[in-house]
C-alpha positions as CSV (number, residue, x, y, z in Angstrom):
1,X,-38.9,-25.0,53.0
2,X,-39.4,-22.8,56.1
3,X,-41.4,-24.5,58.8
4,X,-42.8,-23.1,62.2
5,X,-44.7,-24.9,65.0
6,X,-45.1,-22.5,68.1
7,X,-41.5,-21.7,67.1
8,X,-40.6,-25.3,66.9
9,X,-38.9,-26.3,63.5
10,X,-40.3,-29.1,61.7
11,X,-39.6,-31.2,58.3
12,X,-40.6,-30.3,55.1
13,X,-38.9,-30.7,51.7
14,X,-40.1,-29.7,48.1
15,X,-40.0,-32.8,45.6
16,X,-40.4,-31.9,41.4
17,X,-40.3,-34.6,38.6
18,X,-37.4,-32.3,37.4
19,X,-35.4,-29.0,38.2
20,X,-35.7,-27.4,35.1
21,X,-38.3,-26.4,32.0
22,X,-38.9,-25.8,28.7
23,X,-40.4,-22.5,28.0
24,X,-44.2,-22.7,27.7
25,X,-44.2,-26.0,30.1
26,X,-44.8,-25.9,33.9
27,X,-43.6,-28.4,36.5
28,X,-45.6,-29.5,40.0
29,X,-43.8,-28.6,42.9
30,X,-45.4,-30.5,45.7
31,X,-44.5,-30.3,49.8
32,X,-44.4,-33.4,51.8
33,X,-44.6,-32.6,55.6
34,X,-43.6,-34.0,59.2
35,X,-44.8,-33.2,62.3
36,X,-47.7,-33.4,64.2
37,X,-49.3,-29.7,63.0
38,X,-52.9,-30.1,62.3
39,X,-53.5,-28.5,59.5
40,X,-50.6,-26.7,58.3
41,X,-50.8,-23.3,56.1
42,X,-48.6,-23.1,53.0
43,X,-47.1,-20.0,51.1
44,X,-45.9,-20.5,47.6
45,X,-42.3,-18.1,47.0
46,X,-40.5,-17.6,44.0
47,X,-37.4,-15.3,44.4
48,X,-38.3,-14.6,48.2
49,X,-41.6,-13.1,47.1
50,X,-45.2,-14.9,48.0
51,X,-46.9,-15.9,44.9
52,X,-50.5,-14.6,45.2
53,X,-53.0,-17.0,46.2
54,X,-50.9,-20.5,46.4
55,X,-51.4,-21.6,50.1
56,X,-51.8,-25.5,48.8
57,X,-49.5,-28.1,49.4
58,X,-49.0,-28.4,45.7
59,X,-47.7,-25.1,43.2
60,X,-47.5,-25.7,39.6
61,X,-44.6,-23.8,38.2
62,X,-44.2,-22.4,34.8
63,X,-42.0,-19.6,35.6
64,X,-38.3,-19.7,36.5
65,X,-36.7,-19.0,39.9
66,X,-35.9,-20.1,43.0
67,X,-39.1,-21.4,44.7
68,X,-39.7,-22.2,48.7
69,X,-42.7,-23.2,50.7
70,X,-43.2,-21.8,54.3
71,X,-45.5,-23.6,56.4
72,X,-47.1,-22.2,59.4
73,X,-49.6,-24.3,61.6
């Protein structure tokens, strides 16, 4: 996870029920974040790319890839 505060670095890690799927299922990817932000923005990436309309805190995948989360406050 990539994590800005003023240009501050905070804590943020990704936690899944498992790291990989069956085709057809999906897994929730969910953010748990420190710091002191407020409320915090989120950006859903898979491959480096922002995934259209996921700012929760919480991205259900059912695609493969590499996903991130950057938070912004």
């Amino acid at each position: 996870a990539v994590v800005t505060k003023g240009g501050n670095p905070l804590t943020a890690n990704i936690s899944a029920p498992f790291t990989s799927i069956c085709p057809g299922a999906t897994v929730a990817l969910t953010t748990s974040f420190g710091g002191n932000s407020g409320d915090p923005n989120f950006q859903w990436q898979n491959d480096g790319s922002n995934i259209g309309g996921q700012t929760g805190s919480v991205y259900v995948a059912s695609n493969e890839g590499n996903y991130r989360v950057v938070v912004s406050d």
